[in-house]
Coordinates of C-alpha atoms in Angstrom, one line a residue:
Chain M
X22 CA -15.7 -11.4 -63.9
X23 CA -16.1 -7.4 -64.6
X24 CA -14.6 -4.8 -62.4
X25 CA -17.1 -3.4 -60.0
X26 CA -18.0 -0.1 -61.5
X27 CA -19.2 1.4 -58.6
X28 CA -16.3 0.7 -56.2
X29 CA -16.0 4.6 -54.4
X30 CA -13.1 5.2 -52.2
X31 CA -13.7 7.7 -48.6
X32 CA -11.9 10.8 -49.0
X33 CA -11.7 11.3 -45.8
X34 CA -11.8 9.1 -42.8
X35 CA -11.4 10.0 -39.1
X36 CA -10.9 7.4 -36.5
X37 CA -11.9 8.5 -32.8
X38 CA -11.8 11.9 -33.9
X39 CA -8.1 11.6 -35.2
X40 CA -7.4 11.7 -39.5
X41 CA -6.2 7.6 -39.7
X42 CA -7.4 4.1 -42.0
X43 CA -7.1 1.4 -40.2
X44 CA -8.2 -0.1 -36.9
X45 CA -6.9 -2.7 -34.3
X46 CA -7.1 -6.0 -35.8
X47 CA -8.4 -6.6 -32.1
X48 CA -11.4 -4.4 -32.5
X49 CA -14.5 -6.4 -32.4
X50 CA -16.1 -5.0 -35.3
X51 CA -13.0 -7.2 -36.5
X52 CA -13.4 -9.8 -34.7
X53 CA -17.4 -10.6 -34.9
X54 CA -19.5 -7.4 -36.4
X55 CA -19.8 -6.5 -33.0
X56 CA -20.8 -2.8 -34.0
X57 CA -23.3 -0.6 -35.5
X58 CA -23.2 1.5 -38.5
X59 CA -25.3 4.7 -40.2
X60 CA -25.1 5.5 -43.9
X61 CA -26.6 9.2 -43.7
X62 CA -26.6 11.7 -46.5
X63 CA -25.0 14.9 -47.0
X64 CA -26.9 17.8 -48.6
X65 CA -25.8 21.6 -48.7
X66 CA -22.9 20.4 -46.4
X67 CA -24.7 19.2 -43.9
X68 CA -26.3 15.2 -42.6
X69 CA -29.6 14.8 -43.7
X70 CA -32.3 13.3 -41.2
X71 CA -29.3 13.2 -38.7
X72 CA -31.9 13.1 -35.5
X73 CA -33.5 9.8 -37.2
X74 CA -30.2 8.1 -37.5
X75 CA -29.3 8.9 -33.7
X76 CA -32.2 7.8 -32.6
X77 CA -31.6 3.9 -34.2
X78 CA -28.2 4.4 -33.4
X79 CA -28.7 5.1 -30.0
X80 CA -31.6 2.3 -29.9
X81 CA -28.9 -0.3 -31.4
X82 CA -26.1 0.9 -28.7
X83 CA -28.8 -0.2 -25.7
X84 CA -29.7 -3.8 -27.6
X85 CA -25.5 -4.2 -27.8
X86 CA -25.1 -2.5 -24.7
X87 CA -22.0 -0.2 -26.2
X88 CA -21.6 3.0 -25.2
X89 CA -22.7 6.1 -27.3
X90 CA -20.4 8.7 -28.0
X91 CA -21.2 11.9 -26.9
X92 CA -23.5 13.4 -29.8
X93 CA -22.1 17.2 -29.5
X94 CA -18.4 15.8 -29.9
X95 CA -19.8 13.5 -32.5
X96 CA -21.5 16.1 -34.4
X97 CA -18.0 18.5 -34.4
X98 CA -16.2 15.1 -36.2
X99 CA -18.9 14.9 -38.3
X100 CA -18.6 18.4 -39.7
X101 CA -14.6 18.1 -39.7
X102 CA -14.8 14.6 -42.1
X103 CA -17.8 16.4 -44.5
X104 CA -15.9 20.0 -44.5
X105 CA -16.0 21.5 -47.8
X106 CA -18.3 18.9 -49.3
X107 CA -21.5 20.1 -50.6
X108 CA -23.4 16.6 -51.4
X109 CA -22.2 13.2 -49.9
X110 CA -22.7 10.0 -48.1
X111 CA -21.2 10.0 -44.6
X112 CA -20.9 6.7 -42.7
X113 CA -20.4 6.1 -39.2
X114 CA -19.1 3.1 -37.6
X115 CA -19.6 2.4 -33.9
X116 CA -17.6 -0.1 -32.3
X117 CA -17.1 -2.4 -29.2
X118 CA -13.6 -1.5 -29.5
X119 CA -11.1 -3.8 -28.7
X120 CA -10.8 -6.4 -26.5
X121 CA -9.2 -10.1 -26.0
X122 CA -10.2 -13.5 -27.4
X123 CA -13.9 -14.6 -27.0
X124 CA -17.0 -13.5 -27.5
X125 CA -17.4 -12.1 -23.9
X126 CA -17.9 -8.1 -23.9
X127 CA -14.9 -6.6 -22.3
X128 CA -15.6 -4.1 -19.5
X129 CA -14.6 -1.5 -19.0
X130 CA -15.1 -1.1 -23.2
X131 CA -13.7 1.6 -25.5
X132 CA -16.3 2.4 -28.3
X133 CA -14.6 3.3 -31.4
X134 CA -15.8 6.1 -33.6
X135 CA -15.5 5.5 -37.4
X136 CA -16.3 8.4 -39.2
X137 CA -16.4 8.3 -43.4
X138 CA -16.6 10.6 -46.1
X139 CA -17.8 9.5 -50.1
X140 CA -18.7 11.3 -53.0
X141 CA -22.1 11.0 -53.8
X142 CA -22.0 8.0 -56.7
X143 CA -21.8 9.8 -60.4
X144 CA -25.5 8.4 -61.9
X145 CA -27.0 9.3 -58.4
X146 CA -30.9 10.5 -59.2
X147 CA -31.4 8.6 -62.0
X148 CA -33.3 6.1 -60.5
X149 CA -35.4 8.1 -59.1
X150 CA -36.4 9.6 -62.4
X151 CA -36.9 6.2 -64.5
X152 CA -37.4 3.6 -61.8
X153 CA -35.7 0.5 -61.4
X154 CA -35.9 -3.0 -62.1
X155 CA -35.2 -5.5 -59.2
X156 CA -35.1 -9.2 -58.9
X157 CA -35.7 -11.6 -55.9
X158 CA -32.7 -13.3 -54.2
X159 CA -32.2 -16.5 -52.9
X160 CA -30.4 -15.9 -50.0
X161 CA -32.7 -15.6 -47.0
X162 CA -33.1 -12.9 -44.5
X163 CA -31.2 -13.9 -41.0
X164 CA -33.9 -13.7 -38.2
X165 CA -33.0 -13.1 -35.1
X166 CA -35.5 -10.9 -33.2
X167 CA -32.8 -9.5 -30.5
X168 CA -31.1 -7.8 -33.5
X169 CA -33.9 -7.5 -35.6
X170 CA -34.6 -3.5 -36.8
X171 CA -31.3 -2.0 -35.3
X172 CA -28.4 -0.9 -38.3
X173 CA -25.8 -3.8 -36.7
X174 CA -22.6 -4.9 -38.2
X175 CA -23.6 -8.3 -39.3
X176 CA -24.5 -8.1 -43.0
X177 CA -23.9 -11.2 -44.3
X178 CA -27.2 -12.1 -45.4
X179 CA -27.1 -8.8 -47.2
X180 CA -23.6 -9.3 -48.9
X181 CA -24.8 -12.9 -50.3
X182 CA -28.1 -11.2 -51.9
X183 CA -26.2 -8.8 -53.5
X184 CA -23.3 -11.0 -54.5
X185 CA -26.3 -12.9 -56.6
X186 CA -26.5 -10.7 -59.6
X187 CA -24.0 -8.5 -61.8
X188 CA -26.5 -7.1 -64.5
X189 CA -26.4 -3.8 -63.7
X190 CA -30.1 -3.4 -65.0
X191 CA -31.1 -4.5 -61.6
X192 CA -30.5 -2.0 -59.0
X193 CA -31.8 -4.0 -56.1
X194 CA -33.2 -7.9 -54.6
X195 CA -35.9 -7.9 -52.6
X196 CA -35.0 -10.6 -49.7
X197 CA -37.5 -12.8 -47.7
X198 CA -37.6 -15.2 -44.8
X199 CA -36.8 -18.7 -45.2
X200 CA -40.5 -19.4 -44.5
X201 CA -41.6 -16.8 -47.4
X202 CA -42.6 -13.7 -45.8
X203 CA -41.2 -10.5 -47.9
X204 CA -38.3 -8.1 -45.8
X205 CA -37.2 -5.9 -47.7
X206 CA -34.4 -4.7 -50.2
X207 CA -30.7 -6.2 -49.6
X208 CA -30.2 -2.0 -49.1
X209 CA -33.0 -0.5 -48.9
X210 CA -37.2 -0.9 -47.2
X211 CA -39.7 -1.5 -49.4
X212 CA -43.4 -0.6 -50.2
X213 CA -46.3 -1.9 -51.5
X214 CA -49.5 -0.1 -53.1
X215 CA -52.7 -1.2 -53.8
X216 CA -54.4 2.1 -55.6
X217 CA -55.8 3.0 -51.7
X218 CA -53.7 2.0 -49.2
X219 CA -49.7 1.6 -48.2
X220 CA -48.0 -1.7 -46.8
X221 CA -44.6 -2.7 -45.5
X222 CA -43.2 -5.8 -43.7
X223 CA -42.6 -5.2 -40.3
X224 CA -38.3 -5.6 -38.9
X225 CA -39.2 -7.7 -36.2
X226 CA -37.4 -10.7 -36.8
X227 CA -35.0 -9.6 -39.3
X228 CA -33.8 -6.5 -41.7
X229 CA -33.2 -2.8 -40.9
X230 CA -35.7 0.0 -39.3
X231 CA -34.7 2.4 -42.2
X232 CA -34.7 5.6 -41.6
X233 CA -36.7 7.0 -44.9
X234 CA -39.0 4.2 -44.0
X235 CA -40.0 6.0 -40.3
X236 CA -40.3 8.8 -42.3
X237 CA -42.7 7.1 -44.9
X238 CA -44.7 6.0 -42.4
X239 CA -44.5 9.5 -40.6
X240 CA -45.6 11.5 -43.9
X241 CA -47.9 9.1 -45.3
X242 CA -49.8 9.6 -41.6
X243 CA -49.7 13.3 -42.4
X244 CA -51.1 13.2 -46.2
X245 CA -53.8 10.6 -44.7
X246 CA -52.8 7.9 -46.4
X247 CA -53.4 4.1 -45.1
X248 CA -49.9 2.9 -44.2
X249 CA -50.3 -0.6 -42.6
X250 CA -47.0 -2.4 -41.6
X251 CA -47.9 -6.4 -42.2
X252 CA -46.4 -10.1 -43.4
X253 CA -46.5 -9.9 -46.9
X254 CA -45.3 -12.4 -49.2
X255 CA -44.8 -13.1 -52.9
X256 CA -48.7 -13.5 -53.6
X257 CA -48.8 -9.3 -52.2
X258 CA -46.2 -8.5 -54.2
X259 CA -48.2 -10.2 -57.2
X260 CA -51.3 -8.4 -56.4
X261 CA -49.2 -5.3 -55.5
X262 CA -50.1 -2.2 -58.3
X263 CA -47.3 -0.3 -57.4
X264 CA -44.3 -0.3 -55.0
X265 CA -41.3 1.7 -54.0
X266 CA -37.7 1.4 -52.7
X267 CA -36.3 3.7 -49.9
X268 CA -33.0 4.1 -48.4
X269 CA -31.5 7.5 -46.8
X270 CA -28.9 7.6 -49.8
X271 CA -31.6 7.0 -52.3
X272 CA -34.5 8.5 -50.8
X273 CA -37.2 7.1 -52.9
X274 CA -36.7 4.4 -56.0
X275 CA -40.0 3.9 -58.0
X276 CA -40.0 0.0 -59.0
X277 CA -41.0 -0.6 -62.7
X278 CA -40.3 -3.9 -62.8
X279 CA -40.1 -7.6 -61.1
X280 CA -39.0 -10.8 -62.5
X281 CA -42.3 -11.3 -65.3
X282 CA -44.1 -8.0 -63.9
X283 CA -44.3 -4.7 -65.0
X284 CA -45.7 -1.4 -63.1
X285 CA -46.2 2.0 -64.1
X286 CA -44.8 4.5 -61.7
X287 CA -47.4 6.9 -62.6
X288 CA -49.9 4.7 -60.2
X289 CA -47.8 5.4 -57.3
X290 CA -48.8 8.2 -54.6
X291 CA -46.9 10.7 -55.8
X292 CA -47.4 13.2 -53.7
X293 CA -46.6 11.2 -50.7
X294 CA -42.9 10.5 -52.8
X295 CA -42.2 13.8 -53.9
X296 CA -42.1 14.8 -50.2
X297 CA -40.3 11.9 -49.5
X298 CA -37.9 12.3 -51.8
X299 CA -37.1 15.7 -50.9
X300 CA -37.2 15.2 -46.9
X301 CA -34.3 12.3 -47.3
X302 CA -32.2 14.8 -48.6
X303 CA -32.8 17.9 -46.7
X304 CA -30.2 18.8 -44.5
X305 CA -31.4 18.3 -40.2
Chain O
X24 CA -18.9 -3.5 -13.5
X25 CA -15.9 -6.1 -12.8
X26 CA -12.8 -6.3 -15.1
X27 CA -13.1 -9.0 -17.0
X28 CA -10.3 -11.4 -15.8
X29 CA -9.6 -13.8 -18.8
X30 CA -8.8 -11.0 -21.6
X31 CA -5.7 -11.7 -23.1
X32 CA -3.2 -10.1 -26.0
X33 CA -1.9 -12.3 -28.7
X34 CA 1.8 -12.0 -28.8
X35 CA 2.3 -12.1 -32.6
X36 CA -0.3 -11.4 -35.1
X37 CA 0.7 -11.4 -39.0
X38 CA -1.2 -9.8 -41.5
X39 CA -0.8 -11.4 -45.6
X40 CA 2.2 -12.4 -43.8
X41 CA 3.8 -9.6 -42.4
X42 CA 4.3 -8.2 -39.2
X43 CA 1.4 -6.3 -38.2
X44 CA -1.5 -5.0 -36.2
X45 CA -3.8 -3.0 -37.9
X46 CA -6.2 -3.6 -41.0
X47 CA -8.0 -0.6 -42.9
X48 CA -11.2 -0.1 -41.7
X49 CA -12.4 -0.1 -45.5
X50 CA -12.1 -4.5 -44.7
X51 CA -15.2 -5.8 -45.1
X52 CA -14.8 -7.3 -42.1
X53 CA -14.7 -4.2 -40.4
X54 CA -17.8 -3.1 -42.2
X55 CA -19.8 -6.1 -42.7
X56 CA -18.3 -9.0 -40.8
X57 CA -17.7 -10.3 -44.4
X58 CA -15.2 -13.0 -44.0
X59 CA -14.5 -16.6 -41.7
X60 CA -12.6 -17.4 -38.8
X61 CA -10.8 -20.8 -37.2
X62 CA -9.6 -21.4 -33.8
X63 CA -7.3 -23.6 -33.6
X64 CA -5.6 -25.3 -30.4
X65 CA -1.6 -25.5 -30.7
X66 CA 0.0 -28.3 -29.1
X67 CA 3.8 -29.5 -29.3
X68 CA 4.3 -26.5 -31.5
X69 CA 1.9 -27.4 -34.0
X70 CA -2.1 -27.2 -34.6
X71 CA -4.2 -29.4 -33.9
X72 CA -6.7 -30.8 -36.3
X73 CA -5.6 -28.8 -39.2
X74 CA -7.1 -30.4 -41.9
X75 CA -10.6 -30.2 -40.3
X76 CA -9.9 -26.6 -39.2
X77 CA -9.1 -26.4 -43.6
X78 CA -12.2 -28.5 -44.3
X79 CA -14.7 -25.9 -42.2
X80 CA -12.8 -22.8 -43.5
X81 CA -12.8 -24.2 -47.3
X82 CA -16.6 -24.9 -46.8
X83 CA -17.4 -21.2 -45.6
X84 CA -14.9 -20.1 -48.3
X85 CA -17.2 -21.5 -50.8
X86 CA -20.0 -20.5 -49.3
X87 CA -19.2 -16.7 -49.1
X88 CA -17.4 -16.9 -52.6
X89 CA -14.5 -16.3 -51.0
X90 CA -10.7 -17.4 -52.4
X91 CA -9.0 -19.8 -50.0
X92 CA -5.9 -18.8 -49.4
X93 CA -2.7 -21.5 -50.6
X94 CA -2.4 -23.8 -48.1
X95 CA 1.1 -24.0 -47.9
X96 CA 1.7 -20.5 -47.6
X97 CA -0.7 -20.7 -44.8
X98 CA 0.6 -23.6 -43.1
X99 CA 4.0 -21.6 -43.3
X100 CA 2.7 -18.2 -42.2
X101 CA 1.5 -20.3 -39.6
X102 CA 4.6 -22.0 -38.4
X103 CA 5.5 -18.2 -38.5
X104 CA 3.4 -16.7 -36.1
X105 CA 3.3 -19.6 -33.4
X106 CA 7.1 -20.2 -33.4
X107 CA 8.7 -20.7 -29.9
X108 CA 5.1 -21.4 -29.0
X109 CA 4.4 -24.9 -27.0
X110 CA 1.3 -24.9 -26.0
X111 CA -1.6 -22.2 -26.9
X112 CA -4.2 -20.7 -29.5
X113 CA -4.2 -20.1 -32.8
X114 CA -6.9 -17.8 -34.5
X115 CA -6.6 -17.7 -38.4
X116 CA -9.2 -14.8 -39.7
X117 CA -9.9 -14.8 -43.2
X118 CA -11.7 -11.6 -45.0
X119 CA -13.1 -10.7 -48.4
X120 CA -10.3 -8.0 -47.8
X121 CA -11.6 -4.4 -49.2
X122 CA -14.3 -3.0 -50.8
X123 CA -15.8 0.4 -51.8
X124 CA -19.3 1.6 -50.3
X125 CA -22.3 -1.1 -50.4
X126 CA -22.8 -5.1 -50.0
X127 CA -22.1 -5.8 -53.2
X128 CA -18.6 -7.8 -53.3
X129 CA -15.4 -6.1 -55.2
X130 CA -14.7 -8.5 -57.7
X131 CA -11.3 -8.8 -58.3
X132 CA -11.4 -9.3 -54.6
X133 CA -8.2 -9.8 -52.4
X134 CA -8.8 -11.8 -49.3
X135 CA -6.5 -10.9 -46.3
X136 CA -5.6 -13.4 -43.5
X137 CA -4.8 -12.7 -39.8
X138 CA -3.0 -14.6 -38.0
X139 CA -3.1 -14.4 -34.1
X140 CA -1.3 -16.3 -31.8
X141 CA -2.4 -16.5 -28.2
X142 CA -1.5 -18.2 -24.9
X143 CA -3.7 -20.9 -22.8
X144 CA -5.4 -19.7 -20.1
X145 CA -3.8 -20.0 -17.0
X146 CA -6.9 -22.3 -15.7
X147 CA -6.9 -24.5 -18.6
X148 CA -7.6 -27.8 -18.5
X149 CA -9.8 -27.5 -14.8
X150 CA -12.8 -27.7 -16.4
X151 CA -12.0 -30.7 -18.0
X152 CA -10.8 -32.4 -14.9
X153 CA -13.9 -30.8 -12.3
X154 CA -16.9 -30.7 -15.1
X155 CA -18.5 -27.2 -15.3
X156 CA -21.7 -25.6 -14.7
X157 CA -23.8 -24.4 -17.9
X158 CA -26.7 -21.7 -17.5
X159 CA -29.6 -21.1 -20.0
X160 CA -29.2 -18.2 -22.7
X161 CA -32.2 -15.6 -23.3
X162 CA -30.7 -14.3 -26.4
X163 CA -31.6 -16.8 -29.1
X164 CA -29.7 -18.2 -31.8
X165 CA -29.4 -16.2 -35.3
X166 CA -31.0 -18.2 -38.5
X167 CA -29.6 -18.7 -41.9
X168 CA -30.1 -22.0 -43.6
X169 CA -27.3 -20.3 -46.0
X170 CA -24.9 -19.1 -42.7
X171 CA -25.6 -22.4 -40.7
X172 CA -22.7 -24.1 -39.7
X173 CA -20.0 -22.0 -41.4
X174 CA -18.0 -20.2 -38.5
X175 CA -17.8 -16.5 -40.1
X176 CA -17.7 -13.3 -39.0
X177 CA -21.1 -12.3 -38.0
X178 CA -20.9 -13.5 -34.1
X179 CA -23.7 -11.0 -32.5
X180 CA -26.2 -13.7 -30.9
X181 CA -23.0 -15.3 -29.2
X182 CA -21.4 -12.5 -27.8
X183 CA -25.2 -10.8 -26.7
X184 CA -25.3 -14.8 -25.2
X185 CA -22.1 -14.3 -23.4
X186 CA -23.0 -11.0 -22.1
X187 CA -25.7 -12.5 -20.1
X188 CA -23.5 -13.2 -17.3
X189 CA -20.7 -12.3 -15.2
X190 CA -20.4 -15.1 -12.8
X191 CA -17.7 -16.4 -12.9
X192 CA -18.5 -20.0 -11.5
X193 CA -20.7 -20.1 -14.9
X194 CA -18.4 -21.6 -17.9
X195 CA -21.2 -21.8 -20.4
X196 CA -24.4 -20.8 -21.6
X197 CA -26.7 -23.2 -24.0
X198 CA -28.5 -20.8 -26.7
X199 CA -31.9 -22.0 -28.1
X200 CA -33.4 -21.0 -31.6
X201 CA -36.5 -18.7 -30.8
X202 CA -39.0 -21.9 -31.7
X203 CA -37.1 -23.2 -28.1
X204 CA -34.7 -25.8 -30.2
X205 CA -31.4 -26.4 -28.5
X206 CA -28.6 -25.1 -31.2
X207 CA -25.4 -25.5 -28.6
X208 CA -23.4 -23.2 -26.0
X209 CA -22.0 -19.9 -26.8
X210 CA -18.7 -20.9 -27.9
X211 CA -19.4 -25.2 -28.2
X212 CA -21.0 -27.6 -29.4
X213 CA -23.2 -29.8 -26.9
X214 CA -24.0 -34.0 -26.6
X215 CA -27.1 -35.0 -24.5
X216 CA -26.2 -38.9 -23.1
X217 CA -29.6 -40.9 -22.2
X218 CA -27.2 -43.8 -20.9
X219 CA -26.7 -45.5 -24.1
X220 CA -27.2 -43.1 -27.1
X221 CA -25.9 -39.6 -27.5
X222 CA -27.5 -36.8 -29.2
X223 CA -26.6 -33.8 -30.8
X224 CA -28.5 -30.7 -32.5
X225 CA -28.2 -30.6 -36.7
X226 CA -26.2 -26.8 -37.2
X227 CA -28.5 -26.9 -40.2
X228 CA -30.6 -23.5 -39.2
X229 CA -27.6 -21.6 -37.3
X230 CA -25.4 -22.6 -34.9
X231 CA -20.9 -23.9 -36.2
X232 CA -19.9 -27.1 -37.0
X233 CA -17.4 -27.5 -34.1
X234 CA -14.5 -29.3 -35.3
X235 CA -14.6 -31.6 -32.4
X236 CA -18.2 -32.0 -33.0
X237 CA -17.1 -33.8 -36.5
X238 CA -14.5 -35.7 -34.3
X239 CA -17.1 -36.9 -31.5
X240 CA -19.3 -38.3 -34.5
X241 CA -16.6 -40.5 -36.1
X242 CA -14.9 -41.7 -32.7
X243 CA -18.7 -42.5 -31.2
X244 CA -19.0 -44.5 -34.6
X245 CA -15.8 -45.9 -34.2
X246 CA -16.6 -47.0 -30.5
X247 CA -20.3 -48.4 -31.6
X248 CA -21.9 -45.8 -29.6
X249 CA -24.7 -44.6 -31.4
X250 CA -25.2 -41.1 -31.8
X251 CA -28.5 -39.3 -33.5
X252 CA -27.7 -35.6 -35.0
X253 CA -31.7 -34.7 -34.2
X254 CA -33.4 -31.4 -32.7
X255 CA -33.7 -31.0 -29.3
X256 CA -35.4 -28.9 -26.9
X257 CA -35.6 -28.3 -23.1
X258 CA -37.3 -31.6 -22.1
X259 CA -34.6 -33.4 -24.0
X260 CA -32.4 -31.8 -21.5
X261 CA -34.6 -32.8 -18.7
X262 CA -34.5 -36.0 -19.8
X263 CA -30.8 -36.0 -20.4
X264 CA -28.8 -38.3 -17.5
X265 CA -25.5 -36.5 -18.7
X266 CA -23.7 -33.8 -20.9
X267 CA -20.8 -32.8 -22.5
X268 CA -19.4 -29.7 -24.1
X269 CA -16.9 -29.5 -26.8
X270 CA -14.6 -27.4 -28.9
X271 CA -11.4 -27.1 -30.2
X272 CA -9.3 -25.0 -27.7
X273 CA -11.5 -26.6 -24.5
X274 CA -11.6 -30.1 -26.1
X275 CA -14.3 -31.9 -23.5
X276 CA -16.3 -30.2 -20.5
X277 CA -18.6 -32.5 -18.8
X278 CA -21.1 -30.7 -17.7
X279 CA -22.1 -31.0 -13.5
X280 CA -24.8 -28.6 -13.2
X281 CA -27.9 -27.0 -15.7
X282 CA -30.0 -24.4 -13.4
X283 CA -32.1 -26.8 -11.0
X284 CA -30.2 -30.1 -12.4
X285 CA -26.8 -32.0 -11.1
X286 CA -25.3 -34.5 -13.3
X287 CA -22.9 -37.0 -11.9
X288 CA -20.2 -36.6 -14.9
X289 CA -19.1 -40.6 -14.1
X290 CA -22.5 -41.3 -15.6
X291 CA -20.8 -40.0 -19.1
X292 CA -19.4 -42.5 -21.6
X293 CA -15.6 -41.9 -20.9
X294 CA -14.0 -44.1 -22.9
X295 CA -15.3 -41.8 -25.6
X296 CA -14.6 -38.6 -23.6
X297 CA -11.0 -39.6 -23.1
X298 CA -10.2 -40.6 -26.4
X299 CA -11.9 -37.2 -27.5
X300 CA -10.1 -35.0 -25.2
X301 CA -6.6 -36.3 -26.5
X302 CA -7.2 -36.2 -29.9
X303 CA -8.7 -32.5 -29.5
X304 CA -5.2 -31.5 -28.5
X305 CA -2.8 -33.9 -30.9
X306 CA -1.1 -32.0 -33.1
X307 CA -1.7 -32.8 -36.7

């Protein structure tokens, strides 16, 4: 089996606001994913669409009833673990924190802050200027409508998807419901166009409210363009003339290719993705 | 809120075999709940339906593509961590160990076990002997064809289940798949007696394959009671005349009391429910 090429290290990692790497083996992000997390990029030294990923973290903390951290004190940690990098990936953990055996929330809880620093990866924009291929995995979506939409620690269903392919010609899997219906991306939302009008699955049952997708839905509302969020399934994403990836990392990903299927990027609403692209990674 | 009463510390964790109590938080498990877990009742010094507790974890090993550790080294790192110990808890936590940024598994990957070691709770063993009283869960069970039965990491629906309630006289909740089929309790696996034939939900969808589940099977064979693995649903608990509970640390809870039901637990097929109960805590 190859090396993972893409394997990136933190540089810097603070743990409840103090410089550390590891954790309680009796925290409960340990113990059963009972946490949250937010990927969120850096640009000019600063979190991009940092309001957006409160907001679902904050929405997550209520559905897991955990505490949120107090934003301004989580703000100063973020600019102490990103100080003195220009672009970046920052990614915050929240935690149950600790507690004793079984599943049973302990009270009174400790969240735990994880706060993490990456390089942005090396190739980083270059799908965004060619497109990418992407497959369609096997391993289902995990539905559970309680956790549905919210950024939870739970990622298994994510981890086997990804696990299903090494070419590194594919950049992503789209992932669907046992019974058929489309999600999304094992990392990212997805998009459909028809020439007139915008369509994405709804997270209500499974997969991640992402915040580029909000925005999609936000700007495409702006431009005037037809954004309907609806079950789709493989026969959409046949009749589908264009679609496109996002993810706050990757902003935008023009798809150029499924499994027997080929699109040209140059049908896409580009003007609705140029802005896209460049809100993901504008700093606020 | 109350305290809750029944947290308690291990007294001796190991980690890859040493002495230890932290894990970096770049463990998938941390970030992804990427990895399996047994709990495993100690008895006379030693655990309790090991190899069954080997079979589940080899299965969810496979599963997740994820290297079993070498039993012997386990069994000795095990013999390690409970020594001095009479009775009690064992919790083995296997992890695809760590990883760089994304889903996608590091391949080489080096899988960590944690070994905890716990005490009974003071109470144990009353439920057993007074039958408990079981509630109805709103939170429903997660689905994965792919996850079903497999006792990993990602725990979210049980602990949301067990955060339902704080009353104390409540030992258990029964959690339902969002279609309204029975899946089990929290933390067990549940029988339905009509008087002559047990039944038990498939673990096909979501739910664990309780160890003692397994056992319950093959002694109800062994004891010519017949026993359908077959969904259920709300009337088949209405219908039910009795109940039982099971897992490995608990062994057998007859159940006395559903919301707006009384069971008389003498109604239950006991020459099953003894056997069951000592050969939950035998060691070996």
């Amino acid at each position: 089996m190859a090396t993972t090429p893409e394997v990136s290290a933190p540089s810097r990692i603070l743990i409840d606001g103090q410089p550390a790497d590891r954790v309680s083996v009796l925290d409960r992000a340990v113990q059963y994913g009972d946490g949250l997390f937010e990927t969120i990029r850096l640009a000019a030294g600063h979190p991009c669409q940092w309001q957006r990923h409160m907001d679902r973290l904050t929405l997550g903390a209520e559905r897991l009833g955990i505490s949120m951290p107090d934003t301004a004190l989580l703000a100063a940690e973020v600019a102490e673990v990103t100080w003195g990098r220009h672009d970046g990936i920052l990614k915050l953990i929240l935690t149950r924190g600790e507690g004793g055996r079984g599943y049973r929330p302990p009270h009174p809880a400790n969240a735990r802050r994880l706060l993490l620093s990456y390089p942005l990866p090396a190739n980083h924009g270059q799908e965004w200027r060619e497109g990418v291929a992407v497959r369609y995995c096997q391993t289902p979506v995990s539905i559970n409508p309680v956790l549905a939409g919210i950024k939870h620690l739970n990622r298994l269903d994510s981890v086997l998807a990804r696990a299903e392919w090494n070419d590194p010609a594919i950049a992503e899997g789209l992932m669907f419901e046992s019974t058929g219906e489309l999600v999304g991306g094992t990392m990212t939302n997805v998009f459909l166009w028809d020439g007139r009008c915008l369509m994405t699955p709804p997270v209500d049952r499974g997969g991640i409210a992402g915040t580029v997708r909000g925005l999609t839905l936000e700007l495409a509302a702006r431009l005037g363009i037809d954004c309907l969020v609806t079950r789709l399934d493989r026969a959409a994403l046949d009749q589908a003339r264009g679609l496109f990836l996002t993810n706050s990392i990757i902003g935008v990903w023009p798809v150029r290719a499924l499994p027997g299927r080929r699109f040209d990027p140059v049908q896409l609403p580009w003007n609705l993705l140029d802005r896209l692209y460049r809100a993901a990674c504008t700093p606020g």
